[in-house]
């Protein structure tokens, strides 16, 4: 029995997507309820690297640019969230200067707007003296470091200020009757009526769209990060191993894991520093790993890139799952076959960087019936 308490729109999931969607729809006057099973930013939205950066995919680049504008507006109205006016810059590190030179050519072709520049080891040492000597790098004009949970917390606060209600500590699932959404059922068995439901549950989205397991367009890739206090040794750039433009290929994780066999799980060095803490990443694993084992590996590898990691205070070891879609792009908009059911999920490694613009597309689909761009639509052929 659906309760008399009705919401126009229920959002399932309090990550960056759910919270930004709630804020955007509430600003349009919609009556919004967001239901989160644990806490705001409990998943990847609170445990990511904290880098707002270009996603190396022409279909996602407009989402990054629009998200940056939305973050600037968010920062203007918030005492807690801030974003720099210029990017800190992204350094893709490579021990082999010739490979770095080849990479810079590829990046000039692929993302000329990021003004790729080749840096020799002396330039790298001058820009970031705490890095190990001998690295060449490609510098890209992108990368805004922010504390990992800050964007999502700020969207949630804005959503509430605009009148959205947030209910924490209860899992929800859509209730579908006669081919149309009727509301959501909470874990305690109570139900809330709604004629539109947005599923923004990150890697848990598939089980909510189709409990029988038939919707398999998103799966989890597990990431471990370590938060450190590096103080004066924290690089000002976001620094990453020179493979970052490949991390959104959906099979990279599996291929790496298989290649690694029983040895150390594969990882890519990355480090972003904001708000006095540095976040060291990360892994792209198809199964949930043991975080302390992986954290030890990250620290060991990290020292090769930045010796000060060896002496840094470890503040926290963190595990979370990315919502990795089959083709590396999110699924946004109406879910075919169920009237009133919408989705916005599958942002893989770029959800903080592209989430607010995705949320705006979802909001327009829900409130105005606008179709998302075909390459992002929930019902696209793969
Ligand atoms: C290690 C790591 C580093 C990353 N670094 C970056 C980065 O630097 N830059 C970047 O742009 N992106 C990064 N990402 C990716 C980014 O974090 C994700 O794409 C993004 O956070 C996904 O947001 P979301 O809202 O879709 O999902 P989530 O953050 O997973 O949120 C989904 C929420 O739904 C809730 N939920 C699930 N099921 C239910 C239910 N039945 N009822 C109610 N609530 C439910 C969960 O508790 C969760 O809070 C990183 C990811 C990882 C794992």
XYZ file of C-alpha atoms and ligand atoms in Angstrom:
435
model
C 0.000 0.000 0.000
C 1.616 3.277 -1.063
C 1.625 5.884 1.679
C -0.390 9.056 1.470
C 2.900 10.957 1.608
C 3.661 11.557 -2.044
C 6.655 13.157 -3.655
C 6.654 14.331 -7.218
C 10.092 12.835 -7.682
C 12.064 10.332 -5.615
C 15.824 10.034 -6.184
C 17.548 6.839 -5.050
C 21.207 7.439 -4.124
C 23.053 10.219 -2.301
C 26.222 10.363 -4.402
C 27.265 13.308 -6.543
C 24.676 12.446 -9.185
C 21.714 12.082 -6.806
C 22.610 15.200 -4.801
C 23.250 17.417 -7.845
C 20.006 16.148 -9.440
C 18.089 16.971 -6.256
C 19.526 20.500 -6.131
C 18.833 21.163 -9.804
C 15.261 19.816 -9.740
C 14.459 21.593 -6.468
C 15.616 24.866 -8.066
C 12.894 24.299 -10.683
C 10.258 24.029 -7.941
C 9.875 20.232 -8.033
C 8.931 18.390 -4.845
C 11.960 16.114 -4.415
C 12.794 13.379 -1.922
C 16.269 11.808 -2.001
C 16.673 8.433 -0.280
C 20.184 7.223 0.599
C 20.757 3.856 2.246
C 23.736 4.924 4.369
C 24.998 8.493 4.234
C 25.599 11.297 1.755
C 28.787 10.584 -0.248
C 29.124 7.109 1.304
C 30.258 5.564 -2.006
C 32.783 6.683 -4.617
C 31.427 10.235 -4.408
C 33.075 10.585 -1.001
C 36.124 8.378 -1.572
C 37.423 9.376 -4.989
C 40.748 11.032 -5.804
C 39.287 14.534 -5.747
C 40.263 15.576 -9.272
C 37.845 17.503 -11.461
C 39.419 16.954 -14.840
C 38.884 16.482 -18.562
C 37.612 12.952 -19.332
C 39.521 12.338 -22.626
C 36.329 11.467 -24.517
C 34.726 13.921 -26.967
C 31.251 12.779 -25.904
C 32.005 13.582 -22.258
C 34.065 16.765 -22.730
C 30.968 19.047 -22.898
C 29.789 17.526 -19.605
C 33.139 18.423 -18.002
C 32.968 22.033 -19.230
C 29.352 22.466 -18.107
C 30.128 20.797 -14.762
C 32.971 23.262 -14.204
C 30.530 26.174 -14.687
C 28.085 24.529 -12.310
C 30.850 23.994 -9.732
C 31.800 27.673 -9.997
C 28.185 28.656 -9.306
C 28.075 26.151 -6.422
C 31.244 27.662 -4.934
C 29.821 31.197 -5.253
C 26.880 30.267 -3.058
C 28.761 28.123 -0.545
C 31.166 28.860 2.284
C 32.512 25.310 2.240
C 33.085 24.329 -1.382
C 35.650 26.161 -3.455
C 37.298 25.651 -6.812
C 40.292 27.504 -8.225
C 39.829 29.822 -11.186
C 42.672 28.124 -13.118
C 43.469 24.395 -13.276
C 46.364 23.157 -11.149
C 47.448 21.168 -14.205
C 47.785 17.437 -14.747
C 51.251 15.880 -15.070
C 51.387 12.509 -16.817
C 54.685 11.058 -15.639
C 56.886 8.836 -17.756
C 60.389 7.483 -17.112
C 60.929 7.311 -20.889
C 61.226 10.765 -22.479
C 60.649 9.380 -25.986
C 57.395 7.782 -24.878
C 56.368 11.043 -23.247
C 57.116 12.817 -26.558
C 54.888 10.335 -28.392
C 52.187 10.826 -25.765
C 52.294 14.612 -26.178
C 51.711 14.192 -29.922
C 48.732 11.898 -29.262
C 47.294 14.370 -26.750
C 47.772 17.315 -29.160
C 45.710 15.379 -31.664
C 43.050 14.238 -29.169
C 42.694 17.195 -26.769
C 44.350 20.305 -28.255
C 42.269 22.487 -25.922
C 44.328 21.123 -23.002
C 47.466 22.680 -24.479
C 49.699 19.575 -24.051
C 53.334 20.426 -23.330
C 56.294 18.043 -23.125
C 58.457 18.511 -20.033
C 61.928 17.017 -19.698
C 63.217 15.728 -16.344
C 64.766 19.106 -15.445
C 61.482 20.934 -16.092
C 59.585 18.376 -13.996
C 62.101 18.730 -11.145
C 61.740 22.521 -11.249
C 57.920 22.399 -11.243
C 57.537 19.615 -8.673
C 60.769 19.213 -6.689
C 59.352 16.524 -4.386
C 58.918 14.011 -7.251
C 61.646 11.420 -7.822
C 64.278 12.655 -10.272
C 64.320 11.403 -13.856
C 60.651 11.663 -14.844
C 59.618 13.290 -18.104
C 56.006 14.404 -18.268
C 53.172 15.669 -20.394
C 51.509 18.677 -18.790
C 47.846 19.177 -19.564
C 45.867 22.255 -18.709
C 43.153 20.541 -16.692
C 42.721 19.295 -13.137
C 41.085 21.073 -10.235
C 41.881 19.283 -6.948
C 39.054 19.349 -4.374
C 38.594 17.393 -1.127
C 36.969 14.144 -2.361
C 33.575 14.459 -0.620
C 33.284 18.241 -0.782
C 31.370 18.595 -4.041
C 28.743 16.024 -3.096
C 28.271 17.454 0.402
C 27.824 20.939 -1.080
C 25.223 19.708 -3.608
C 23.319 17.955 -0.807
C 23.302 21.098 1.310
C 22.134 23.205 -1.624
C 19.388 20.690 -2.400
C 18.068 20.978 1.157
C 18.297 24.763 1.096
C 16.167 24.675 -2.040
C 13.539 22.542 -0.324
C 14.469 18.978 -1.285
C 14.067 16.427 1.528
C 16.832 13.914 2.234
C 16.183 10.644 4.011
C 19.262 8.717 5.175
C 19.781 5.183 6.438
C 17.148 3.377 4.339
C 17.646 1.479 1.110
C 14.924 2.024 -1.472
C 13.790 0.254 -4.614
C 11.412 1.403 -7.328
C 7.854 0.023 -7.209
C 6.489 -0.661 -10.680
C 2.811 -1.398 -11.374
C 1.349 -2.053 -14.813
C 4.420 -0.780 -16.639
C 4.623 2.493 -14.706
C 6.453 3.665 -11.591
C 4.178 3.943 -8.553
C 6.824 5.012 -6.033
C 9.552 3.396 -3.963
C 9.630 0.756 -1.260
C 11.981 1.342 1.665
C 13.949 -1.355 3.495
C 11.484 -1.282 6.412
C 8.656 -2.252 4.014
C 7.023 1.192 3.929
C 6.263 2.717 0.572
C 6.286 6.244 -0.758
C 4.174 7.146 -3.763
C 5.755 9.045 -6.647
C 5.099 9.190 -10.357
C 8.757 9.712 -11.249
C 11.765 7.905 -9.755
C 15.392 8.622 -10.640
C 17.827 5.796 -9.929
C 21.252 7.334 -9.216
C 22.692 4.458 -7.231
C 26.110 4.286 -8.870
C 27.359 0.694 -9.239
C 24.222 -0.631 -7.483
C 21.976 0.771 -10.211
C 21.575 -2.493 -12.216
C 19.863 -4.408 -9.358
C 17.376 -1.541 -8.919
C 16.496 -1.270 -12.602
C 16.070 -5.010 -13.006
C 16.078 -7.179 -9.855
C 16.148 -10.295 -12.064
C 19.694 -9.359 -13.138
C 18.859 -8.661 -16.772
C 20.251 -5.096 -16.865
C 24.009 -5.493 -17.077
C 25.179 -2.236 -18.600
C 27.073 -1.059 -15.485
C 29.362 -3.012 -13.210
C 31.605 -2.138 -10.295
C 35.337 -1.595 -10.621
C 36.908 -1.378 -7.195
C 39.323 1.351 -6.239
C 41.507 1.701 -3.162
C 42.974 5.064 -2.188
C 45.142 6.202 0.722
C 44.786 9.616 2.307
C 48.098 11.095 3.437
C 49.472 14.182 5.065
C 52.364 15.237 2.818
C 52.579 18.819 4.058
C 55.273 20.727 2.104
C 55.968 17.719 -0.166
C 52.463 17.721 -1.693
C 52.725 18.449 -5.438
C 50.633 21.375 -6.659
C 49.770 19.529 -9.899
C 47.613 16.438 -10.021
C 50.204 13.783 -10.885
C 49.408 10.499 -12.571
C 51.174 7.642 -14.239
C 51.123 8.077 -17.999
C 48.145 5.836 -18.726
C 45.329 7.871 -17.301
C 43.636 8.439 -20.634
C 43.023 4.677 -20.885
C 41.317 4.143 -17.530
C 37.813 4.532 -18.871
C 38.097 1.575 -21.242
C 35.693 -0.824 -19.660
C 37.819 -3.915 -20.058
C 41.074 -2.365 -18.835
C 40.361 -3.462 -15.273
C 39.750 -7.074 -16.127
C 42.679 -7.281 -18.515
C 45.050 -5.860 -15.922
C 43.740 -8.118 -13.178
C 44.023 -11.229 -15.306
C 47.525 -10.292 -16.432
C 48.531 -9.851 -12.816
C 47.611 -13.397 -11.821
C 48.092 -14.078 -8.123
C 50.736 -11.384 -7.620
C 50.173 -7.788 -6.632
C 46.910 -6.366 -7.926
C 47.622 -3.883 -10.745
C 47.437 -0.211 -9.923
C 48.051 3.149 -11.538
C 49.848 5.827 -9.534
C 47.824 9.006 -9.095
C 47.919 11.751 -6.485
C 45.783 14.829 -5.885
C 46.145 17.231 -2.973
C 43.487 19.562 -1.591
C 42.465 20.910 1.795
C 45.712 19.808 3.514
C 45.417 16.128 2.513
C 46.736 14.174 -0.449
C 44.866 11.216 -1.927
C 46.975 8.453 -3.421
C 45.358 6.043 -5.882
C 44.361 3.663 -7.297
C 43.185 0.313 -8.565
C 40.578 -0.743 -11.171
C 39.648 -4.231 -9.984
C 36.640 -6.307 -11.034
C 36.227 -7.863 -7.547
C 36.281 -6.299 -4.089
C 39.908 -6.428 -2.890
C 41.406 -6.472 0.607
C 41.955 -2.718 1.130
C 44.875 -2.999 3.550
C 46.814 -5.277 1.214
C 46.178 -2.951 -1.721
C 46.938 0.166 0.330
C 50.357 -1.291 1.203
C 50.979 -1.826 -2.508
C 49.919 1.738 -3.361
C 52.245 3.147 -0.714
C 55.143 0.992 -1.911
C 54.626 2.036 -5.532
C 53.935 5.641 -4.548
C 57.395 5.991 -2.988
C 58.925 5.303 -6.415
C 57.196 8.424 -7.708
C 57.316 10.609 -4.597
C 59.790 9.536 -1.890
C 58.070 11.628 0.829
C 55.152 9.161 0.706
C 57.375 6.777 2.671
C 57.401 9.094 5.703
C 53.932 10.582 5.381
C 51.233 10.128 8.035
C 48.550 7.776 6.696
C 45.206 9.312 7.602
C 42.866 6.727 6.064
C 42.777 3.724 3.720
C 39.639 3.770 1.595
C 37.775 1.340 -0.638
C 34.935 2.128 -3.033
C 33.396 1.050 -6.319
C 33.197 2.979 -9.569
C 30.022 2.601 -11.634
C 31.771 1.484 -14.848
C 29.523 1.351 -17.899
C 29.995 -1.040 -20.765
C 31.038 1.673 -23.253
C 32.583 4.133 -20.780
C 29.690 6.614 -20.962
C 26.873 7.184 -18.491
C 23.268 6.116 -19.044
C 20.927 9.081 -18.642
C 17.178 9.549 -19.012
C 14.027 7.470 -19.314
C 14.407 3.725 -18.811
C 12.685 2.046 -21.763
C 9.610 -0.010 -20.877
C 8.733 1.596 -17.507
C 6.832 4.906 -17.521
C 8.249 7.342 -14.965
C 11.474 5.431 -14.307
C 14.713 7.342 -15.001
C 18.396 6.607 -14.548
C 21.593 8.627 -14.290
C 24.574 6.359 -13.614
C 27.664 4.764 -15.115
C 30.185 7.601 -14.892
C 33.130 5.283 -14.222
C 36.261 7.264 -13.284
C 34.769 10.657 -14.233
C 31.663 11.099 -12.068
C 32.953 14.063 -10.072
C 34.206 15.744 -13.242
C 31.055 15.266 -15.306
C 28.315 14.511 -12.750
C 26.646 17.915 -12.331
C 26.060 18.327 -16.083
C 24.748 14.741 -16.294
C 22.388 15.544 -13.435
C 21.126 18.562 -15.381
C 20.407 16.349 -18.412
C 18.522 13.913 -16.168
C 16.577 16.799 -14.610
C 15.495 18.061 -18.057
C 14.456 14.551 -19.082
C 12.327 14.225 -15.943
C 10.835 17.717 -15.781
C 10.575 18.642 -19.474
C 10.599 15.276 -21.271
C 13.766 16.361 -23.136
C 15.702 13.538 -24.787
C 19.352 13.231 -23.659
C 22.086 13.250 -26.336
C 21.783 9.871 -28.141
C 25.294 8.747 -27.105
C 24.315 9.126 -23.430
C 20.707 7.991 -23.533
C 19.608 5.203 -21.199
C 18.107 3.188 -24.034
C 20.958 3.480 -26.544
C 21.978 0.442 -28.553
C 25.391 -0.928 -27.669
C 39.150 5.309 -6.243
C 38.311 6.218 -7.093
C 38.822 7.457 -7.477
C 38.044 8.305 -8.268
N 38.542 9.526 -8.588
C 37.795 10.368 -9.340
C 38.278 11.656 -9.655
O 39.355 12.067 -9.227
N 37.529 12.452 -10.471
C 36.319 12.034 -10.952
O 35.689 12.771 -11.721
N 35.796 10.842 -10.611
C 36.520 9.996 -9.836
N 36.035 8.772 -9.521
C 34.710 8.376 -10.023
C 33.587 8.992 -9.214
O 33.900 8.910 -7.846
C 32.276 8.269 -9.518
O 32.048 8.227 -10.913
C 31.093 9.005 -8.886
O 31.339 9.266 -7.527
C 29.820 8.194 -9.033
O 28.799 8.914 -8.416
P 27.345 8.290 -8.280
O 26.524 9.299 -7.595
O 26.902 7.778 -9.605
O 27.558 6.966 -7.406
P 27.984 6.728 -5.874
O 28.919 7.738 -5.380
O 28.365 5.301 -5.810
O 26.628 6.964 -5.093
C 25.571 6.048 -5.142
C 24.885 6.074 -3.800
O 23.713 5.255 -3.895
C 23.528 4.647 -2.653
N 22.645 3.493 -2.847
C 22.922 2.336 -3.491
N 21.847 1.535 -3.501
C 20.874 2.198 -2.831
C 19.530 1.893 -2.498
N 18.948 0.730 -2.852
N 18.806 2.804 -1.813
C 19.352 3.990 -1.439
N 20.620 4.321 -1.718
C 21.365 3.439 -2.420
C 24.928 4.299 -2.190
O 24.976 4.117 -0.777
C 25.718 5.510 -2.668
O 25.838 6.496 -1.664
C 36.765 7.898 -8.715
C 36.259 6.657 -8.324
C 37.010 5.827 -7.510
C 36.431 4.509 -7.087
